[in-house]
Amino acid sequence: MKSRARAPTKVTLFGEHSVVYGFPAIVFSLPIYVEVNAEKHGKTSILTGPANLRTVDLVLSDNSIEVGESTKKYLLRYISYIKKSLELVKVEGVKIEIKSPLPVGAGLGTSAAVAVGTIAALAALKGIELDKEEIAKKAWTVEKEVQGRASPMDTAASALGGILWLERVEDEWRIERLTALEIKLVIGVFEKQKTTAELVQDVAARLERSYIYKEVIKVMGDIAREARKALENGDWTYLGELMNLNHSMLEALGVVNKEIALAVHAARVAGALGAKLSGAGSGGAVVALADDPTPVAAALKVVGAKDVFVVNKPSRGVEVNIF
Ligand code: PMV
């Protein structure tokens, strides 16, 4: 028996970082999927695709090739998403194969999709029926354990699909599905220079250093509230302005590197109604709202995007099959 799960990635339209502190965020589940195949096997083994290793650190001697510390650290973190999912669903002796069109750590929720897909595929293999909410909850546990601190945003977007509103109200996360007219998004993927966990910690350090950063985070919450209205009313001009405002706040938090700053500017010059960083930052992804996606996509390529996607409709969440 084999199982296959397709878990979508996501783009954050509003509220990355501020969502970690309970402020509202809007996330769009992308119809770009991580595929997880699982089958019973004598030994537990993992076959995996892109793990976003910028450089591979190898130590050579006469008789052996050893994996160096930096590569080991990165790979271990990535494999931890799969290992923790295995521990949670409690499966032994399984072969897991992961195929992803995007590298992990691209700022598009690939690690959350790996957790969601692995949990869904393993549960199906074990004959356990988990609904999408339960998959989202388990995958969030995995993210929190690997990352140290994480909002339920990425795992909810991958498991549930759609366009979601997330907000913490009196210690409870409220997750709502938003309805919007067809939206034209252009997404550019750039090299990420730090991990999400490091960036979340950098922001936490700033918040401790000065109250002014807490004000920035609060304003991000206000921007997301305005954005919800603009999105539901189909007011693309205002939504674009709000994306630009959200990007300025992310710059204020110090998570926008030069490459992303340039890409956001290039998208706007090419006619985007708004453009911003998506995800934790220091590279990663740029999301732009455009009436005409073609010149915006071309501009993102010119400034070095490795991949560019044009997206109109969100995914419907994780799908799983047994065969
Ligand atoms: O860059 P990504 O896709 O890992 O997104 C991280 C989003 C944060 O808000 C920075 C962290 C979180 O857990 O919500």
Short mmCIF file of C-alpha atoms and ligand atoms in Angstrom, two decimals:
data_model
loop_
_atom_site.label_atom_id
_atom_site.label_comp_id
_atom_site.label_asym_id
_atom_site.label_seq_id
_atom_site.Cartn_x
_atom_site.Cartn_y
_atom_site.Cartn_z
CA MET A 1 0.00 0.00 0.00
CA LYS A 2 1.16 3.52 -0.82
CA SER A 3 -0.14 6.98 -0.05
CA ARG A 4 0.42 10.29 -1.76
CA ALA A 5 -0.31 13.75 -0.35
CA ARG A 6 -0.18 17.04 -2.25
CA ALA A 7 0.33 19.92 0.15
CA PRO A 8 0.15 23.50 -1.16
CA THR A 9 2.68 26.24 -0.43
CA LYS A 10 1.56 29.79 0.44
CA VAL A 11 2.26 33.44 -0.02
CA THR A 12 1.71 35.88 2.84
CA LEU A 13 -0.24 38.88 1.60
CA PHE A 14 -0.20 40.71 4.96
CA GLY A 15 1.16 40.30 8.45
CA GLU A 16 4.28 38.09 8.45
CA HIS A 17 6.21 38.58 11.70
CA SER A 18 3.37 40.54 13.37
CA VAL A 19 1.28 37.33 13.23
CA VAL A 20 3.84 35.66 15.51
CA TYR A 21 2.61 38.13 18.19
CA GLY A 22 -1.06 37.40 17.51
CA PHE A 23 -1.77 40.31 15.16
CA PRO A 24 -3.88 39.55 12.08
CA ALA A 25 -2.47 38.17 8.85
CA ILE A 26 -3.85 37.32 5.41
CA VAL A 27 -2.38 34.29 3.70
CA PHE A 28 -3.05 32.92 0.22
CA SER A 29 -2.63 29.18 -0.33
CA LEU A 30 -0.71 28.70 -3.58
CA PRO A 31 -1.64 26.06 -6.18
CA ILE A 32 2.04 25.05 -6.17
CA TYR A 33 2.39 21.74 -4.34
CA VAL A 34 4.90 19.71 -2.37
CA GLU A 35 4.25 16.02 -3.06
CA VAL A 36 4.85 13.44 -0.34
CA ASN A 37 4.81 9.73 -1.20
CA ALA A 38 4.86 7.18 1.59
CA GLU A 39 5.02 3.39 1.53
CA LYS A 40 5.69 0.64 4.06
CA HIS A 41 9.33 -0.40 3.99
CA GLY A 42 11.71 -2.35 6.22
CA LYS A 43 13.76 0.67 7.21
CA THR A 44 12.59 4.23 7.61
CA SER A 45 14.18 6.19 4.79
CA ILE A 46 13.79 9.61 3.22
CA LEU A 47 14.31 10.54 -0.42
CA THR A 48 14.09 14.25 -0.92
CA GLY A 49 14.25 17.01 -3.51
CA PRO A 50 15.43 20.63 -3.20
CA ALA A 51 16.68 21.50 0.26
CA ASN A 52 18.04 24.92 -0.73
CA LEU A 53 21.69 24.38 0.10
CA ARG A 54 23.47 27.53 -1.03
CA THR A 55 26.84 25.91 -0.66
CA VAL A 56 27.68 22.34 0.17
CA ASP A 57 30.40 22.06 2.79
CA LEU A 58 32.41 18.85 2.31
CA VAL A 59 35.60 17.76 4.05
CA LEU A 60 37.80 15.51 1.92
CA SER A 61 40.46 13.14 3.14
CA ASP A 62 42.27 10.28 1.35
CA ASN A 63 39.60 7.67 1.99
CA SER A 64 36.44 9.53 2.81
CA ILE A 65 34.21 12.50 2.12
CA GLU A 66 32.55 13.97 5.19
CA VAL A 67 29.65 16.38 5.27
CA GLY A 68 30.80 19.62 6.94
CA GLU A 69 29.10 21.29 9.90
CA SER A 70 27.16 24.04 8.07
CA THR A 71 25.63 21.59 5.57
CA LYS A 72 24.88 19.11 8.36
CA LYS A 73 23.12 21.83 10.39
CA TYR A 74 20.95 22.89 7.47
CA LEU A 75 20.04 19.38 6.38
CA LEU A 76 19.25 18.33 9.93
CA ARG A 77 16.86 21.25 10.35
CA TYR A 78 15.09 20.36 7.10
CA ILE A 79 14.93 16.64 7.91
CA SER A 80 13.58 17.55 11.38
CA TYR A 81 10.23 18.56 9.81
CA ILE A 82 9.91 15.03 8.44
CA LYS A 83 11.28 13.31 11.56
CA LYS A 84 8.95 15.20 13.94
CA SER A 85 5.98 14.37 11.68
CA LEU A 86 6.97 10.69 11.86
CA GLU A 87 7.15 10.88 15.66
CA LEU A 88 3.73 12.53 15.86
CA VAL A 89 1.90 10.03 13.63
CA LYS A 90 3.98 7.21 15.14
CA VAL A 91 4.92 5.24 12.07
CA GLU A 92 7.96 3.01 11.80
CA GLY A 93 9.40 1.32 8.73
CA VAL A 94 8.29 3.67 6.00
CA LYS A 95 9.89 5.10 2.89
CA ILE A 96 9.07 8.77 2.38
CA GLU A 97 9.75 10.57 -0.87
CA ILE A 98 9.40 14.33 -1.10
CA LYS A 99 9.16 16.19 -4.41
CA SER A 100 9.04 19.96 -4.37
CA PRO A 101 9.07 22.52 -7.19
CA LEU A 102 10.48 25.06 -4.70
CA PRO A 103 13.44 24.94 -2.36
CA VAL A 104 12.73 24.73 1.35
CA GLY A 105 13.20 28.13 2.96
CA ALA A 106 12.02 30.14 -0.06
CA GLY A 107 9.60 32.18 2.07
CA LEU A 108 6.65 30.36 0.51
CA GLY A 109 5.81 27.98 3.33
CA THR A 110 7.57 24.97 1.84
CA SER A 111 8.61 23.61 5.23
CA ALA A 112 4.99 23.83 6.45
CA ALA A 113 3.89 22.02 3.28
CA VAL A 114 6.50 19.31 3.96
CA ALA A 115 5.05 18.85 7.47
CA VAL A 116 1.41 18.93 6.28
CA GLY A 117 2.10 16.54 3.40
CA THR A 118 4.11 14.12 5.54
CA ILE A 119 1.46 14.00 8.28
CA ALA A 120 -1.36 13.53 5.75
CA ALA A 121 0.50 10.79 3.83
CA LEU A 122 1.56 8.91 6.98
CA ALA A 123 -1.88 9.06 8.59
CA ALA A 124 -3.45 7.72 5.36
CA LEU A 125 -0.89 4.92 5.25
CA LYS A 126 -1.82 3.99 8.82
CA GLY A 127 -5.52 4.08 8.01
CA ILE A 128 -6.14 7.04 10.33
CA GLU A 129 -8.69 9.56 9.12
CA LEU A 130 -7.56 13.08 9.91
CA ASP A 131 -9.57 16.07 8.76
CA LYS A 132 -7.79 19.14 7.39
CA GLU A 133 -8.08 21.00 10.73
CA GLU A 134 -6.39 18.13 12.57
CA ILE A 135 -3.63 17.95 9.97
CA ALA A 136 -3.11 21.72 10.33
CA LYS A 137 -2.85 21.42 14.14
CA LYS A 138 -0.35 18.55 14.04
CA ALA A 139 1.79 20.26 11.41
CA TRP A 140 1.80 23.46 13.50
CA THR A 141 3.16 21.44 16.44
CA VAL A 142 5.95 20.23 14.16
CA GLU A 143 6.75 23.81 13.02
CA LYS A 144 6.81 25.12 16.59
CA GLU A 145 9.18 22.35 17.68
CA VAL A 146 11.58 22.86 14.78
CA GLN A 147 11.38 26.67 14.64
CA GLY A 148 11.07 27.45 18.34
CA ARG A 149 8.35 30.03 17.75
CA ALA A 150 5.80 29.86 14.91
CA SER A 151 2.31 31.09 14.14
CA PRO A 152 -0.24 28.61 12.71
CA MET A 153 -0.30 30.63 9.47
CA ASP A 154 1.73 28.50 7.07
CA THR A 155 0.42 25.14 8.24
CA ALA A 156 -3.21 26.37 8.14
CA ALA A 157 -2.74 27.72 4.60
CA SER A 158 -1.25 24.45 3.42
CA ALA A 159 -3.78 22.17 5.10
CA LEU A 160 -6.96 24.21 4.62
CA GLY A 161 -6.29 26.08 1.37
CA GLY A 162 -8.07 29.27 0.25
CA ILE A 163 -7.38 32.80 1.41
CA LEU A 164 -7.26 32.85 5.20
CA TRP A 165 -7.49 35.46 7.92
CA LEU A 166 -5.66 34.59 11.13
CA GLU A 167 -5.77 36.45 14.38
CA ARG A 168 -5.23 35.56 18.02
CA VAL A 169 -8.19 36.58 20.12
CA GLU A 170 -7.91 35.99 23.88
CA ASP A 171 -5.25 33.29 23.51
CA GLU A 172 -7.22 31.43 20.83
CA TRP A 173 -6.31 31.54 17.16
CA ARG A 174 -9.25 32.55 15.01
CA ILE A 175 -8.94 31.36 11.41
CA GLU A 176 -11.50 32.53 8.85
CA ARG A 177 -11.87 31.88 5.15
CA LEU A 178 -12.04 35.06 3.07
CA THR A 179 -13.81 35.44 -0.25
CA ALA A 180 -12.31 37.64 -2.90
CA LEU A 181 -12.67 38.29 -6.59
CA GLU A 182 -10.02 36.80 -8.85
CA ILE A 183 -6.75 38.43 -7.94
CA LYS A 184 -3.62 38.70 -10.10
CA LEU A 185 -0.49 37.96 -8.13
CA VAL A 186 3.07 37.76 -9.39
CA ILE A 187 5.53 35.93 -7.15
CA GLY A 188 9.30 36.03 -7.53
CA VAL A 189 11.59 33.62 -5.66
CA PHE A 190 15.02 34.82 -4.51
CA GLU A 191 17.83 33.27 -2.55
CA LYS A 192 17.21 33.28 1.18
CA GLN A 193 20.15 34.19 3.37
CA LYS A 194 18.85 33.35 6.81
CA THR A 195 16.47 30.78 8.23
CA THR A 196 12.95 31.68 9.39
CA ALA A 197 13.93 30.77 12.96
CA GLU A 198 16.89 33.22 12.87
CA LEU A 199 14.73 36.02 11.44
CA VAL A 200 11.95 35.46 13.99
CA GLN A 201 14.63 35.72 16.70
CA ASP A 202 16.12 38.91 15.15
CA VAL A 203 12.68 40.54 15.26
CA ALA A 204 12.13 39.37 18.86
CA ALA A 205 15.47 40.98 19.82
CA ARG A 206 14.40 44.29 18.23
CA LEU A 207 11.10 44.22 20.10
CA GLU A 208 12.98 43.77 23.35
CA ARG A 209 15.41 46.56 22.48
CA SER A 210 12.89 49.34 21.90
CA TYR A 211 9.15 49.93 22.31
CA ILE A 212 9.10 51.61 18.90
CA TYR A 213 9.28 48.21 17.16
CA LYS A 214 6.21 47.12 19.11
CA GLU A 215 4.43 50.12 17.56
CA VAL A 216 5.57 48.96 14.11
CA ILE A 217 4.10 45.51 14.76
CA LYS A 218 0.80 47.09 15.89
CA VAL A 219 0.61 49.21 12.73
CA MET A 220 1.11 46.02 10.71
CA GLY A 221 -2.02 44.66 12.41
CA ASP A 222 -3.95 47.82 11.41
CA ILE A 223 -2.73 47.48 7.83
CA ALA A 224 -3.98 43.86 7.71
CA ARG A 225 -7.43 44.96 8.98
CA GLU A 226 -7.68 47.58 6.24
CA ALA A 227 -6.42 45.02 3.71
CA ARG A 228 -9.19 42.59 4.60
CA LYS A 229 -11.80 45.23 3.70
CA ALA A 230 -9.99 46.18 0.47
CA LEU A 231 -9.68 42.50 -0.54
CA GLU A 232 -13.33 41.73 0.14
CA ASN A 233 -14.42 44.88 -1.76
CA GLY A 234 -12.10 44.16 -4.70
CA ASP A 235 -10.43 47.56 -4.19
CA TRP A 236 -7.15 46.59 -5.85
CA THR A 237 -5.68 50.11 -5.85
CA TYR A 238 -6.00 50.44 -2.08
CA LEU A 239 -4.89 46.82 -1.56
CA GLY A 240 -1.72 47.59 -3.54
CA GLU A 241 -1.05 50.69 -1.43
CA LEU A 242 -1.47 48.61 1.70
CA MET A 243 1.01 46.03 0.39
CA ASN A 244 3.52 48.85 -0.09
CA LEU A 245 2.84 50.07 3.45
CA ASN A 246 3.27 46.55 4.86
CA HIS A 247 6.58 46.27 3.01
CA SER A 248 7.81 49.54 4.60
CA MET A 249 7.05 48.10 8.04
CA LEU A 250 9.03 44.95 7.20
CA GLU A 251 11.92 47.22 6.14
CA ALA A 252 11.61 48.96 9.50
CA LEU A 253 11.94 45.58 11.21
CA GLY A 254 15.21 45.01 9.34
CA VAL A 255 14.20 41.85 7.48
CA VAL A 256 14.40 43.22 3.92
CA ASN A 257 17.78 42.70 2.26
CA LYS A 258 19.07 44.64 -0.75
CA GLU A 259 18.01 42.09 -3.35
CA ILE A 260 14.41 42.07 -2.11
CA ALA A 261 14.34 45.88 -1.81
CA LEU A 262 15.46 46.15 -5.42
CA ALA A 263 12.97 43.53 -6.61
CA VAL A 264 10.03 45.22 -4.87
CA HIS A 265 11.05 48.53 -6.43
CA ALA A 266 11.43 46.92 -9.88
CA ALA A 267 7.94 45.36 -9.65
CA ARG A 268 6.43 48.75 -8.81
CA VAL A 269 8.29 50.50 -11.65
CA ALA A 270 6.97 47.78 -14.02
CA GLY A 271 3.41 48.74 -13.08
CA ALA A 272 2.53 46.66 -10.01
CA LEU A 273 -0.26 48.19 -7.93
CA GLY A 274 1.72 47.11 -4.88
CA ALA A 275 4.62 44.84 -4.00
CA LYS A 276 6.14 43.48 -0.83
CA LEU A 277 8.35 40.89 0.73
CA SER A 278 6.52 37.66 1.53
CA GLY A 279 7.71 35.49 4.38
CA ALA A 280 10.36 35.86 7.02
CA GLY A 281 12.77 37.86 4.82
CA SER A 282 16.48 38.28 4.14
CA GLY A 283 15.75 37.07 0.62
CA GLY A 284 12.94 34.65 -0.03
CA ALA A 285 9.92 35.77 -1.99
CA VAL A 286 8.36 38.94 -3.37
CA VAL A 287 4.63 39.19 -4.04
CA ALA A 288 3.19 41.84 -6.35
CA LEU A 289 -0.38 42.73 -7.26
CA ALA A 290 -0.74 43.62 -10.93
CA ASP A 291 -3.39 44.49 -13.51
CA ASP A 292 -0.98 43.26 -16.15
CA PRO A 293 1.32 40.56 -14.71
CA THR A 294 3.55 40.20 -17.82
CA PRO A 295 5.85 43.24 -17.39
CA VAL A 296 5.99 42.71 -13.61
CA ALA A 297 7.06 39.08 -14.07
CA ALA A 298 9.69 40.17 -16.61
CA ALA A 299 11.03 42.86 -14.23
CA LEU A 300 11.38 40.31 -11.40
CA LYS A 301 13.35 38.02 -13.74
CA VAL A 302 15.64 40.89 -14.76
CA VAL A 303 16.54 41.61 -11.13
CA GLY A 304 17.46 37.97 -10.53
CA ALA A 305 14.35 36.01 -9.49
CA LYS A 306 15.11 32.30 -9.82
CA ASP A 307 11.46 31.48 -10.46
CA VAL A 308 8.45 33.63 -11.22
CA PHE A 309 4.83 32.49 -10.90
CA VAL A 310 1.60 34.21 -11.88
CA VAL A 311 -1.33 33.05 -9.74
CA ASN A 312 -5.05 33.90 -9.84
CA LYS A 313 -6.81 31.40 -7.60
CA PRO A 314 -5.85 29.82 -4.28
CA SER A 315 -5.48 26.06 -3.79
CA ARG A 316 -8.09 23.99 -1.99
CA GLY A 317 -5.69 22.65 0.62
CA VAL A 318 -4.04 19.30 1.16
CA GLU A 319 -5.21 16.30 -0.87
CA VAL A 320 -4.37 12.71 -0.06
CA ASN A 321 -4.81 9.43 -1.97
CA ILE A 322 -4.19 5.79 -1.19
CA PHE A 323 -3.38 3.29 -3.92
O1 PMV B 1 9.37 32.64 5.35
P1 PMV B 1 8.33 31.68 5.79
O2 PMV B 1 7.53 31.10 4.68
O3 PMV B 1 8.91 30.63 6.70
O4 PMV B 1 7.24 32.49 6.65
C1 PMV B 1 7.46 32.85 7.99
C2 PMV B 1 6.37 33.73 8.51
C3 PMV B 1 6.64 34.34 9.89
O5 PMV B 1 5.51 35.16 10.19
C4 PMV B 1 7.88 35.21 9.87
C5 PMV B 1 6.81 33.27 10.95
C6 PMV B 1 5.52 32.56 11.37
O6 PMV B 1 5.65 31.52 12.04
O7 PMV B 1 4.41 33.04 11.10
#
